[in-house]
mmCIF file of N, CA and C in Angstrom:
data_model
loop_
_atom_site.group_PDB
_atom_site.id
_atom_site.type_symbol
_atom_site.label_atom_id
_atom_site.label_comp_id
_atom_site.label_asym_id
_atom_site.label_seq_id
_atom_site.Cartn_x
_atom_site.Cartn_y
_atom_site.Cartn_z
ATOM 1 N N UNK A 13 7.525 48.829 -25.670
ATOM 2 C CA UNK A 13 8.076 47.795 -26.517
ATOM 3 C C UNK A 13 9.126 48.315 -27.472
ATOM 4 N N UNK A 14 8.847 49.435 -28.137
ATOM 5 C CA UNK A 14 9.773 49.890 -29.168
ATOM 6 C C UNK A 14 11.044 50.473 -28.593
ATOM 7 N N UNK A 15 11.105 50.728 -27.313
ATOM 8 C CA UNK A 15 12.298 51.292 -26.719
ATOM 9 C C UNK A 15 13.332 50.278 -26.302
ATOM 10 N N UNK A 16 13.129 49.024 -26.632
ATOM 11 C CA UNK A 16 14.063 47.994 -26.211
ATOM 12 C C UNK A 16 15.334 48.045 -27.042
ATOM 13 N N UNK A 17 16.419 47.676 -26.420
ATOM 14 C CA UNK A 17 17.697 47.652 -27.128
ATOM 15 C C UNK A 17 17.721 46.508 -28.117
ATOM 16 N N UNK A 18 18.394 46.755 -29.245
ATOM 17 C CA UNK A 18 18.613 45.679 -30.186
ATOM 18 C C UNK A 18 17.591 45.583 -31.287
ATOM 19 N N UNK A 19 16.726 46.572 -31.462
ATOM 20 C CA UNK A 19 15.792 46.495 -32.581
ATOM 21 C C UNK A 19 14.495 47.192 -32.282
ATOM 22 N N UNK A 20 13.495 46.835 -33.078
ATOM 23 C CA UNK A 20 12.202 47.495 -32.992
ATOM 24 C C UNK A 20 11.391 47.029 -31.805
ATOM 25 N N UNK A 21 11.759 45.927 -31.183
ATOM 26 C CA UNK A 21 11.001 45.402 -30.064
ATOM 27 C C UNK A 21 9.972 44.367 -30.482
ATOM 28 N N UNK A 22 9.714 44.238 -31.783
ATOM 29 C CA UNK A 22 8.729 43.280 -32.251
ATOM 30 C C UNK A 22 9.133 41.846 -31.937
ATOM 31 N N UNK A 23 10.451 41.555 -31.948
ATOM 32 C CA UNK A 23 10.895 40.198 -31.684
ATOM 33 C C UNK A 23 10.487 39.757 -30.282
ATOM 34 N N UNK A 24 10.564 40.649 -29.319
ATOM 35 C CA UNK A 24 10.268 40.322 -27.937
ATOM 36 C C UNK A 24 8.807 39.946 -27.732
ATOM 37 N N UNK A 25 7.890 40.492 -28.536
ATOM 38 C CA UNK A 25 6.477 40.188 -28.352
ATOM 39 C C UNK A 25 6.151 38.762 -28.740
ATOM 40 N N UNK A 26 7.043 38.099 -29.473
ATOM 41 C CA UNK A 26 6.808 36.726 -29.886
ATOM 42 C C UNK A 26 7.277 35.705 -28.857
ATOM 43 N N UNK A 27 8.003 36.121 -27.855
ATOM 44 C CA UNK A 27 8.515 35.175 -26.867
ATOM 45 C C UNK A 27 7.373 34.648 -26.008
ATOM 46 N N UNK A 28 7.418 33.354 -25.705
ATOM 47 C CA UNK A 28 6.438 32.748 -24.818
ATOM 48 C C UNK A 28 6.813 33.117 -23.391
ATOM 49 N N UNK A 29 5.867 33.692 -22.673
ATOM 50 C CA UNK A 29 6.137 34.065 -21.283
ATOM 51 C C UNK A 29 4.828 34.137 -20.504
ATOM 52 N N UNK A 30 4.942 34.020 -19.205
ATOM 53 C CA UNK A 30 3.804 34.157 -18.304
ATOM 54 C C UNK A 30 4.041 35.406 -17.467
ATOM 55 N N UNK A 31 3.087 36.285 -17.454
ATOM 56 C CA UNK A 31 3.187 37.524 -16.686
ATOM 57 C C UNK A 31 2.220 37.443 -15.512
ATOM 58 N N UNK A 32 2.716 36.888 -14.388
ATOM 59 C CA UNK A 32 1.866 36.665 -13.222
ATOM 60 C C UNK A 32 1.309 37.969 -12.670
ATOM 61 N N UNK A 33 2.123 39.005 -12.623
ATOM 62 C CA UNK A 33 1.647 40.289 -12.087
ATOM 63 C C UNK A 33 0.518 40.850 -12.927
ATOM 64 N N UNK A 34 0.641 40.744 -14.230
ATOM 65 C CA UNK A 34 -0.428 41.222 -15.119
ATOM 66 C C UNK A 34 -1.703 40.411 -14.901
ATOM 67 N N UNK A 35 -1.561 39.114 -14.708
ATOM 68 C CA UNK A 35 -2.734 38.275 -14.468
ATOM 69 C C UNK A 35 -3.428 38.669 -13.162
ATOM 70 N N UNK A 36 -2.641 39.007 -12.161
ATOM 71 C CA UNK A 36 -3.222 39.390 -10.866
ATOM 72 C C UNK A 36 -3.919 40.752 -10.940
ATOM 73 N N UNK A 37 -3.543 41.569 -11.917
ATOM 74 C CA UNK A 37 -4.171 42.894 -12.065
ATOM 75 C C UNK A 37 -5.415 42.865 -12.951
ATOM 76 N N UNK A 38 -5.765 41.686 -13.464
ATOM 77 C CA UNK A 38 -6.929 41.582 -14.341
ATOM 78 C C UNK A 38 -8.177 41.992 -13.571
ATOM 79 N N UNK A 39 -8.927 42.947 -14.107
ATOM 80 C CA UNK A 39 -10.147 43.390 -13.418
ATOM 81 C C UNK A 39 -11.138 42.242 -13.237
ATOM 82 N N UNK A 40 -11.861 42.278 -12.119
ATOM 83 C CA UNK A 40 -12.831 41.219 -11.833
ATOM 84 C C UNK A 40 -13.891 41.112 -12.919
ATOM 85 N N UNK A 41 -14.280 42.236 -13.488
ATOM 86 C CA UNK A 41 -15.278 42.223 -14.559
ATOM 87 C C UNK A 41 -14.789 41.371 -15.725
ATOM 88 N N UNK A 42 -13.527 41.522 -16.090
ATOM 89 C CA UNK A 42 -12.960 40.753 -17.196
ATOM 90 C C UNK A 42 -12.943 39.263 -16.878
ATOM 91 N N UNK A 43 -12.583 38.926 -15.649
ATOM 92 C CA UNK A 43 -12.559 37.519 -15.238
ATOM 93 C C UNK A 43 -13.975 36.949 -15.302
ATOM 94 N N UNK A 44 -14.959 37.712 -14.836
ATOM 95 C CA UNK A 44 -16.348 37.247 -14.872
ATOM 96 C C UNK A 44 -16.849 37.070 -16.305
ATOM 97 N N UNK A 45 -16.455 37.969 -17.202
ATOM 98 C CA UNK A 45 -16.849 37.833 -18.605
ATOM 99 C C UNK A 45 -16.272 36.545 -19.176
ATOM 100 N N UNK A 46 -15.008 36.262 -18.897
ATOM 101 C CA UNK A 46 -14.372 35.046 -19.413
ATOM 102 C C UNK A 46 -15.050 33.794 -18.859
ATOM 103 N N UNK A 47 -15.311 33.794 -17.555
ATOM 104 C CA UNK A 47 -15.993 32.642 -16.968
ATOM 105 C C UNK A 47 -17.409 32.518 -17.521
ATOM 106 N N UNK A 48 -18.070 33.645 -17.749
ATOM 107 C CA UNK A 48 -19.416 33.619 -18.321
ATOM 108 C C UNK A 48 -19.435 32.998 -19.707
ATOM 109 N N UNK A 49 -18.495 33.389 -20.551
ATOM 110 C CA UNK A 49 -18.400 32.788 -21.881
ATOM 111 C C UNK A 49 -18.133 31.291 -21.766
ATOM 112 N N UNK A 50 -17.213 30.918 -20.908
ATOM 113 C CA UNK A 50 -16.884 29.500 -20.737
ATOM 114 C C UNK A 50 -18.075 28.691 -20.250
ATOM 115 N N UNK A 51 -18.787 29.222 -19.264
ATOM 116 C CA UNK A 51 -19.964 28.528 -18.747
ATOM 117 C C UNK A 51 -21.052 28.447 -19.809
ATOM 118 N N UNK A 52 -21.218 29.521 -20.571
ATOM 119 C CA UNK A 52 -22.241 29.524 -21.618
ATOM 120 C C UNK A 52 -21.974 28.487 -22.692
ATOM 121 N N UNK A 53 -20.737 28.406 -23.150
ATOM 122 C CA UNK A 53 -20.395 27.421 -24.177
ATOM 123 C C UNK A 53 -20.513 26.009 -23.614
ATOM 124 N N UNK A 54 -20.126 25.811 -22.365
ATOM 125 C CA UNK A 54 -20.273 24.492 -21.741
ATOM 126 C C UNK A 54 -21.747 24.099 -21.634
ATOM 127 N N UNK A 55 -22.603 25.060 -21.318
ATOM 128 C CA UNK A 55 -24.038 24.798 -21.242
ATOM 129 C C UNK A 55 -24.588 24.413 -22.617
ATOM 130 N N UNK A 56 -24.175 25.140 -23.647
ATOM 131 C CA UNK A 56 -24.602 24.808 -25.010
ATOM 132 C C UNK A 56 -24.136 23.394 -25.369
ATOM 133 N N UNK A 57 -22.904 23.055 -25.021
ATOM 134 C CA UNK A 57 -22.377 21.715 -25.313
ATOM 135 C C UNK A 57 -23.199 20.649 -24.593
ATOM 136 N N UNK A 58 -23.594 20.914 -23.348
ATOM 137 C CA UNK A 58 -24.403 19.949 -22.593
ATOM 138 C C UNK A 58 -25.775 19.760 -23.254
ATOM 139 N N UNK A 59 -26.393 20.839 -23.687
ATOM 140 C CA UNK A 59 -27.703 20.749 -24.343
ATOM 141 C C UNK A 59 -27.581 20.004 -25.668
ATOM 142 N N UNK A 60 -26.552 20.351 -26.452
ATOM 143 C CA UNK A 60 -26.337 19.668 -27.735
ATOM 144 C C UNK A 60 -26.075 18.184 -27.495
ATOM 145 N N UNK A 61 -25.300 17.843 -26.465
ATOM 146 C CA UNK A 61 -25.030 16.438 -26.138
ATOM 147 C C UNK A 61 -26.311 15.708 -25.776
ATOM 148 N N UNK A 62 -27.168 16.356 -25.010
ATOM 149 C CA UNK A 62 -28.433 15.731 -24.612
ATOM 150 C C UNK A 62 -29.340 15.504 -25.822
ATOM 151 N N UNK A 63 -29.327 16.443 -26.763
ATOM 152 C CA UNK A 63 -30.210 16.348 -27.924
ATOM 153 C C UNK A 63 -29.660 15.455 -29.039
ATOM 154 N N UNK A 64 -28.346 15.539 -29.296
ATOM 155 C CA UNK A 64 -27.778 14.870 -30.461
ATOM 156 C C UNK A 64 -26.726 13.817 -30.139
ATOM 157 N N UNK A 65 -26.416 13.619 -28.878
ATOM 158 C CA UNK A 65 -25.449 12.605 -28.501
ATOM 159 C C UNK A 65 -24.085 13.186 -28.145
ATOM 160 N N UNK A 66 -23.264 12.383 -27.476
ATOM 161 C CA UNK A 66 -21.988 12.879 -26.961
ATOM 162 C C UNK A 66 -20.963 13.227 -28.037
ATOM 163 N N UNK A 67 -21.017 12.585 -29.184
ATOM 164 C CA UNK A 67 -20.018 12.885 -30.216
ATOM 165 C C UNK A 67 -20.227 14.284 -30.779
ATOM 166 N N UNK A 68 -21.463 14.645 -31.030
ATOM 167 C CA UNK A 68 -21.754 15.990 -31.531
ATOM 168 C C UNK A 68 -21.500 17.014 -30.426
ATOM 169 N N UNK A 69 -21.908 16.720 -29.216
ATOM 170 C CA UNK A 69 -21.688 17.631 -28.089
ATOM 171 C C UNK A 69 -20.217 17.837 -27.787
ATOM 172 N N UNK A 70 -19.419 16.797 -28.009
ATOM 173 C CA UNK A 70 -17.982 16.897 -27.763
ATOM 174 C C UNK A 70 -17.307 17.923 -28.646
ATOM 175 N N UNK A 71 -17.824 18.106 -29.843
ATOM 176 C CA UNK A 71 -17.272 19.119 -30.741
ATOM 177 C C UNK A 71 -17.429 20.500 -30.106
ATOM 178 N N UNK A 72 -18.559 20.732 -29.461
ATOM 179 C CA UNK A 72 -18.781 22.022 -28.807
ATOM 180 C C UNK A 72 -17.885 22.198 -27.583
ATOM 181 N N UNK A 73 -17.553 21.103 -26.914
ATOM 182 C CA UNK A 73 -16.642 21.214 -25.771
ATOM 183 C C UNK A 73 -15.246 21.599 -26.211
ATOM 184 N N UNK A 74 -14.894 21.281 -27.452
ATOM 185 C CA UNK A 74 -13.581 21.650 -27.968
ATOM 186 C C UNK A 74 -13.518 23.126 -28.354
ATOM 187 N N UNK A 75 -14.649 23.793 -28.403
ATOM 188 C CA UNK A 75 -14.688 25.206 -28.769
ATOM 189 C C UNK A 75 -13.943 26.029 -27.729
ATOM 190 N N UNK A 76 -13.055 26.896 -28.152
ATOM 191 C CA UNK A 76 -12.300 27.698 -27.173
ATOM 192 C C UNK A 76 -13.196 28.779 -26.561
ATOM 193 N N UNK A 77 -13.933 28.380 -25.549
ATOM 194 C CA UNK A 77 -14.991 29.206 -24.983
ATOM 195 C C UNK A 77 -14.523 30.582 -24.532
ATOM 196 N N UNK A 78 -13.427 30.641 -23.845
ATOM 197 C CA UNK A 78 -13.022 31.941 -23.332
ATOM 198 C C UNK A 78 -12.180 32.729 -24.318
ATOM 199 N N UNK A 79 -11.825 32.104 -25.438
ATOM 200 C CA UNK A 79 -11.025 32.836 -26.423
ATOM 201 C C UNK A 79 -11.768 34.060 -26.946
ATOM 202 N N UNK A 80 -13.039 33.911 -27.257
ATOM 203 C CA UNK A 80 -13.808 35.049 -27.767
ATOM 204 C C UNK A 80 -13.806 36.210 -26.780
ATOM 205 N N UNK A 81 -14.072 35.884 -25.527
ATOM 206 C CA UNK A 81 -14.088 36.938 -24.514
ATOM 207 C C UNK A 81 -12.701 37.521 -24.324
ATOM 208 N N UNK A 82 -11.700 36.677 -24.263
ATOM 209 C CA UNK A 82 -10.337 37.153 -24.033
ATOM 210 C C UNK A 82 -9.849 38.051 -25.163
ATOM 211 N N UNK A 83 -10.069 37.616 -26.394
ATOM 212 C CA UNK A 83 -9.602 38.405 -27.530
ATOM 213 C C UNK A 83 -10.325 39.750 -27.577
ATOM 214 N N UNK A 84 -11.609 39.748 -27.281
ATOM 215 C CA UNK A 84 -12.372 41.002 -27.251
ATOM 216 C C UNK A 84 -11.824 41.941 -26.189
ATOM 217 N N UNK A 85 -11.588 41.418 -24.999
ATOM 218 C CA UNK A 85 -11.069 42.256 -23.914
ATOM 219 C C UNK A 85 -9.657 42.744 -24.212
ATOM 220 N N UNK A 86 -8.829 41.876 -24.760
ATOM 221 C CA UNK A 86 -7.463 42.271 -25.098
ATOM 222 C C UNK A 86 -7.482 43.359 -26.169
ATOM 223 N N UNK A 87 -8.343 43.208 -27.168
ATOM 224 C CA UNK A 87 -8.439 44.215 -28.230
ATOM 225 C C UNK A 87 -8.841 45.569 -27.667
ATOM 226 N N UNK A 88 -9.781 45.579 -26.735
ATOM 227 C CA UNK A 88 -10.226 46.834 -26.124
ATOM 228 C C UNK A 88 -9.139 47.476 -25.282
ATOM 229 N N UNK A 89 -8.413 46.670 -24.526
ATOM 230 C CA UNK A 89 -7.475 47.199 -23.544
ATOM 231 C C UNK A 89 -6.045 47.339 -24.046
ATOM 232 N N UNK A 90 -5.620 46.436 -24.953
ATOM 233 C CA UNK A 90 -4.217 46.436 -25.359
ATOM 234 C C UNK A 90 -4.026 46.605 -26.856
ATOM 235 N N UNK A 91 -5.115 46.653 -27.612
ATOM 236 C CA UNK A 91 -5.017 46.892 -29.042
ATOM 237 C C UNK A 91 -5.207 45.639 -29.875
ATOM 238 N N UNK A 92 -5.434 45.882 -31.146
ATOM 239 C CA UNK A 92 -5.704 44.788 -32.078
ATOM 240 C C UNK A 92 -4.496 43.877 -32.295
ATOM 241 N N UNK A 93 -3.301 44.445 -32.255
ATOM 242 C CA UNK A 93 -2.094 43.627 -32.480
ATOM 243 C C UNK A 93 -1.956 42.550 -31.407
ATOM 244 N N UNK A 94 -2.159 42.914 -30.153
ATOM 245 C CA UNK A 94 -2.073 41.921 -29.068
ATOM 246 C C UNK A 94 -3.194 40.896 -29.174
ATOM 247 N N UNK A 95 -4.389 41.358 -29.560
ATOM 248 C CA UNK A 95 -5.509 40.431 -29.728
ATOM 249 C C UNK A 95 -5.215 39.443 -30.857
ATOM 250 N N UNK A 96 -4.629 39.945 -31.937
ATOM 251 C CA UNK A 96 -4.255 39.078 -33.052
ATOM 252 C C UNK A 96 -3.218 38.055 -32.601
ATOM 253 N N UNK A 97 -2.242 38.484 -31.809
ATOM 254 C CA UNK A 97 -1.225 37.564 -31.309
ATOM 255 C C UNK A 97 -1.834 36.484 -30.423
ATOM 256 N N UNK A 98 -2.795 36.859 -29.575
ATOM 257 C CA UNK A 98 -3.474 35.879 -28.731
ATOM 258 C C UNK A 98 -4.238 34.866 -29.574
ATOM 259 N N UNK A 99 -4.924 35.351 -30.605
ATOM 260 C CA UNK A 99 -5.675 34.453 -31.481
ATOM 261 C C UNK A 99 -4.732 33.499 -32.227
ATOM 262 N N UNK A 100 -3.588 34.015 -32.663
ATOM 263 C CA UNK A 100 -2.603 33.150 -33.327
ATOM 264 C C UNK A 100 -2.104 32.070 -32.373
ATOM 265 N N UNK A 101 -1.817 32.458 -31.146
ATOM 266 C CA UNK A 101 -1.366 31.483 -30.159
ATOM 267 C C UNK A 101 -2.406 30.408 -29.898
ATOM 268 N N UNK A 102 -3.660 30.815 -29.839
ATOM 269 C CA UNK A 102 -4.735 29.838 -29.638
ATOM 270 C C UNK A 102 -4.836 28.884 -30.819
ATOM 271 N N UNK A 103 -4.619 29.396 -32.005
ATOM 272 C CA UNK A 103 -4.656 28.552 -33.197
ATOM 273 C C UNK A 103 -3.548 27.505 -33.148
ATOM 274 N N UNK A 104 -2.351 27.919 -32.761
ATOM 275 C CA UNK A 104 -1.232 26.975 -32.667
ATOM 276 C C UNK A 104 -1.481 25.938 -31.577
ATOM 277 N N UNK A 105 -2.056 26.378 -30.463
ATOM 278 C CA UNK A 105 -2.404 25.442 -29.394
ATOM 279 C C UNK A 105 -3.465 24.448 -29.831
ATOM 280 N N UNK A 106 -4.376 24.906 -30.672
ATOM 281 C CA UNK A 106 -5.421 24.025 -31.192
ATOM 282 C C UNK A 106 -4.833 22.921 -32.055
ATOM 283 N N UNK A 107 -3.810 23.234 -32.821
ATOM 284 C CA UNK A 107 -3.136 22.185 -33.597
ATOM 285 C C UNK A 107 -2.605 21.102 -32.654
ATOM 286 N N UNK A 108 -2.062 21.535 -31.529
ATOM 287 C CA UNK A 108 -1.587 20.578 -30.535
ATOM 288 C C UNK A 108 -2.718 19.749 -29.951
ATOM 289 N N UNK A 109 -3.880 20.371 -29.755
ATOM 290 C CA UNK A 109 -5.027 19.624 -29.230
ATOM 291 C C UNK A 109 -5.525 18.577 -30.224
ATOM 292 N N UNK A 110 -5.420 18.885 -31.500
ATOM 293 C CA UNK A 110 -5.778 17.890 -32.517
ATOM 294 C C UNK A 110 -4.838 16.686 -32.392
ATOM 295 N N UNK A 111 -3.551 16.953 -32.228
ATOM 296 C CA UNK A 111 -2.581 15.866 -32.048
ATOM 297 C C UNK A 111 -2.910 15.069 -30.789
ATOM 298 N N UNK A 112 -3.267 15.759 -29.704
ATOM 299 C CA UNK A 112 -3.655 15.106 -28.456
ATOM 300 C C UNK A 112 -4.828 14.156 -28.711
ATOM 301 N N UNK A 113 -5.844 14.654 -29.401
ATOM 302 C CA UNK A 113 -7.039 13.843 -29.663
ATOM 303 C C UNK A 113 -6.727 12.621 -30.521
ATOM 304 N N UNK A 114 -5.878 12.807 -31.524
ATOM 305 C CA UNK A 114 -5.517 11.684 -32.399
ATOM 306 C C UNK A 114 -4.776 10.615 -31.601
ATOM 307 N N UNK A 115 -3.828 11.018 -30.778
ATOM 308 C CA UNK A 115 -3.062 10.044 -29.986
ATOM 309 C C UNK A 115 -3.983 9.290 -29.033
ATOM 310 N N UNK A 116 -4.880 10.012 -28.360
ATOM 311 C CA UNK A 116 -5.806 9.336 -27.443
ATOM 312 C C UNK A 116 -6.687 8.356 -28.213
ATOM 313 N N UNK A 117 -7.229 8.791 -29.334
ATOM 314 C CA UNK A 117 -8.123 7.934 -30.122
ATOM 315 C C UNK A 117 -7.431 6.659 -30.573
ATOM 316 N N UNK A 118 -6.184 6.776 -30.991
ATOM 317 C CA UNK A 118 -5.451 5.613 -31.495
ATOM 318 C C UNK A 118 -5.019 4.681 -30.365
ATOM 319 N N UNK A 119 -4.552 5.239 -29.258
ATOM 320 C CA UNK A 119 -3.935 4.411 -28.214
ATOM 321 C C UNK A 119 -4.875 3.920 -27.116
ATOM 322 N N UNK A 120 -5.968 4.610 -26.873
ATOM 323 C CA UNK A 120 -6.776 4.318 -25.688
ATOM 324 C C UNK A 120 -7.411 2.925 -25.725
ATOM 325 N N UNK A 121 -7.601 2.371 -26.886
ATOM 326 C CA UNK A 121 -8.211 1.039 -26.981
ATOM 327 C C UNK A 121 -7.240 -0.078 -26.616
ATOM 328 N N UNK A 122 -5.940 0.216 -26.636
ATOM 329 C CA UNK A 122 -4.938 -0.832 -26.443
ATOM 330 C C UNK A 122 -4.044 -0.623 -25.223
ATOM 331 N N UNK A 123 -4.154 0.532 -24.574
ATOM 332 C CA UNK A 123 -3.276 0.832 -23.443
ATOM 333 C C UNK A 123 -4.075 1.458 -22.317
ATOM 334 N N UNK A 124 -3.499 1.455 -21.112
ATOM 335 C CA UNK A 124 -4.184 2.063 -19.975
ATOM 336 C C UNK A 124 -4.144 3.588 -20.078
ATOM 337 N N UNK A 125 -4.986 4.226 -19.309
ATOM 338 C CA UNK A 125 -5.217 5.669 -19.451
ATOM 339 C C UNK A 125 -3.971 6.515 -19.202
ATOM 340 N N UNK A 126 -3.212 6.232 -18.140
ATOM 341 C CA UNK A 126 -2.084 7.107 -17.800
ATOM 342 C C UNK A 126 -1.020 7.182 -18.885
ATOM 343 N N UNK A 127 -0.553 6.060 -19.414
ATOM 344 C CA UNK A 127 0.434 6.170 -20.504
ATOM 345 C C UNK A 127 -0.137 6.882 -21.743
ATOM 346 N N UNK A 128 -1.398 6.665 -22.008
ATOM 347 C CA UNK A 128 -2.026 7.322 -23.151
ATOM 348 C C UNK A 128 -2.056 8.828 -22.929
ATOM 349 N N UNK A 129 -2.442 9.260 -21.736
ATOM 350 C CA UNK A 129 -2.490 10.695 -21.446
ATOM 351 C C UNK A 129 -1.107 11.327 -21.478
ATOM 352 N N UNK A 130 -0.110 10.616 -21.010
ATOM 353 C CA UNK A 130 1.257 11.136 -21.064
ATOM 354 C C UNK A 130 1.705 11.284 -22.519
ATOM 355 N N UNK A 131 1.447 10.261 -23.321
ATOM 356 C CA UNK A 131 1.832 10.324 -24.734
ATOM 357 C C UNK A 131 1.064 11.432 -25.463
ATOM 358 N N UNK A 132 -0.213 11.566 -25.167
ATOM 359 C CA UNK A 132 -1.024 12.596 -25.818
ATOM 360 C C UNK A 132 -0.565 13.994 -25.411
ATOM 361 N N UNK A 133 -0.216 14.163 -24.146
ATOM 362 C CA UNK A 133 0.283 15.461 -23.681
ATOM 363 C C UNK A 133 1.611 15.793 -24.349
ATOM 364 N N UNK A 134 2.467 14.789 -24.481
ATOM 365 C CA UNK A 134 3.744 15.010 -25.171
ATOM 366 C C UNK A 134 3.493 15.396 -26.633
ATOM 367 N N UNK A 135 2.537 14.741 -27.277
ATOM 368 C CA UNK A 135 2.208 15.074 -28.672
ATOM 369 C C UNK A 135 1.690 16.506 -28.770
ATOM 370 N N UNK A 136 0.839 16.896 -27.817
ATOM 371 C CA UNK A 136 0.323 18.264 -27.800
ATOM 372 C C UNK A 136 1.474 19.266 -27.696
ATOM 373 N N UNK A 137 2.389 19.025 -26.768
ATOM 374 C CA UNK A 137 3.503 19.951 -26.558
ATOM 375 C C UNK A 137 4.403 20.020 -27.797
ATOM 376 N N UNK A 138 4.744 18.881 -28.357
ATOM 377 C CA UNK A 138 5.634 18.859 -29.524
ATOM 378 C C UNK A 138 4.989 19.561 -30.707
ATOM 379 N N UNK A 139 3.731 19.239 -30.999
ATOM 380 C CA UNK A 139 3.064 19.839 -32.161
ATOM 381 C C UNK A 139 2.865 21.333 -31.954
ATOM 382 N N UNK A 140 2.423 21.742 -30.774
ATOM 383 C CA UNK A 140 2.200 23.168 -30.517
ATOM 384 C C UNK A 140 3.494 23.962 -30.608
ATOM 385 N N UNK A 141 4.545 23.462 -29.986
ATOM 386 C CA UNK A 141 5.821 24.181 -30.024
ATOM 387 C C UNK A 141 6.447 24.171 -31.415
ATOM 388 N N UNK A 142 6.286 23.073 -32.140
ATOM 389 C CA UNK A 142 6.798 23.028 -33.511
ATOM 390 C C UNK A 142 6.028 24.005 -34.399
ATOM 391 N N UNK A 143 4.716 24.064 -34.231
ATOM 392 C CA UNK A 143 3.904 25.005 -35.010
ATOM 393 C C UNK A 143 4.306 26.443 -34.678
ATOM 394 N N UNK A 144 4.565 26.701 -33.409
ATOM 395 C CA UNK A 144 5.010 28.040 -32.995
ATOM 396 C C UNK A 144 6.353 28.383 -33.640
ATOM 397 N N UNK A 145 7.282 27.431 -33.614
ATOM 398 C CA UNK A 145 8.605 27.678 -34.193
ATOM 399 C C UNK A 145 8.494 27.931 -35.697
ATOM 400 N N UNK A 146 7.664 27.157 -36.371
ATOM 401 C CA UNK A 146 7.476 27.342 -37.813
ATOM 402 C C UNK A 146 6.824 28.694 -38.095
ATOM 403 N N UNK A 147 5.785 29.028 -37.339
ATOM 404 C CA UNK A 147 5.097 30.311 -37.543
ATOM 405 C C UNK A 147 6.025 31.481 -37.262
ATOM 406 N N UNK A 148 6.830 31.357 -36.229
ATOM 407 C CA UNK A 148 7.769 32.434 -35.896
ATOM 408 C C UNK A 148 8.827 32.599 -36.983
ATOM 409 N N UNK A 149 9.354 31.475 -37.477
ATOM 410 C CA UNK A 149 10.359 31.534 -38.540
ATOM 411 C C UNK A 149 9.749 32.101 -39.824
ATOM 412 N N UNK A 150 8.542 31.688 -40.151
ATOM 413 C CA UNK A 150 7.876 32.174 -41.359
ATOM 414 C C UNK A 150 7.475 33.634 -41.224
ATOM 415 N N UNK A 151 7.172 34.066 -40.009
ATOM 416 C CA UNK A 151 6.703 35.423 -39.786
ATOM 417 C C UNK A 151 7.792 36.471 -39.745
ATOM 418 N N UNK A 152 9.034 36.062 -39.664
ATOM 419 C CA UNK A 152 10.128 37.046 -39.585
ATOM 420 C C UNK A 152 10.178 37.939 -40.804
ATOM 421 N N UNK A 153 9.862 37.391 -41.960
ATOM 422 C CA UNK A 153 9.867 38.218 -43.173
ATOM 423 C C UNK A 153 8.488 38.764 -43.492
ATOM 424 N N UNK A 154 7.437 38.141 -42.942
ATOM 425 C CA UNK A 154 6.078 38.528 -43.296
ATOM 426 C C UNK A 154 5.627 39.849 -42.725
ATOM 427 N N UNK A 155 6.060 40.180 -41.501
ATOM 428 C CA UNK A 155 5.579 41.415 -40.881
ATOM 429 C C UNK A 155 6.111 42.656 -41.593
ATOM 430 N N UNK A 156 7.330 42.587 -42.140
ATOM 431 C CA UNK A 156 7.860 43.770 -42.836
ATOM 432 C C UNK A 156 7.062 44.035 -44.104
ATOM 433 N N UNK A 157 6.666 42.968 -44.802
ATOM 434 C CA UNK A 157 5.908 43.139 -46.041
ATOM 435 C C UNK A 157 4.505 43.658 -45.771
ATOM 436 N N UNK A 158 3.877 43.195 -44.674
ATOM 437 C CA UNK A 158 2.491 43.574 -44.423
ATOM 438 C C UNK A 158 2.377 44.867 -43.638
ATOM 439 N N UNK A 159 3.462 45.397 -43.165
ATOM 440 C CA UNK A 159 3.425 46.636 -42.398
ATOM 441 C C UNK A 159 3.049 46.462 -40.964
ATOM 442 N N UNK A 160 3.144 45.243 -40.408
ATOM 443 C CA UNK A 160 2.902 45.048 -39.002
ATOM 444 C C UNK A 160 2.197 43.825 -38.746
#
């Protein structure tokens, strides 16, 4: 990272990108751990729903089940900085999911499902990307002060 032309390389780590080759190299153990966490949280949500009703259980379904496993694995394999970046990204995505939920809640009683889902997905994308842009702009001066 630090050998990139044009600076320290920190700017490049903030770019949104998909690394298909890296995903294909993910060890099977790591994939199983992530699926295990996801299945476990889904099971807890099902039990909570059965005991306390769907509204309480739905809160557990919103829990980022594989985030815990992913951040732990990333921290072990790629360091705390990458794990922190993943957690930040999940936080920004969660803001978008809140927007998605609000749009669905408001519109679903008066409109058919497909337009509501399209509008909610658009709200998720706009809010998540706007939050990312704001965080990136705010973070340009913050990393120098905090030392990384």
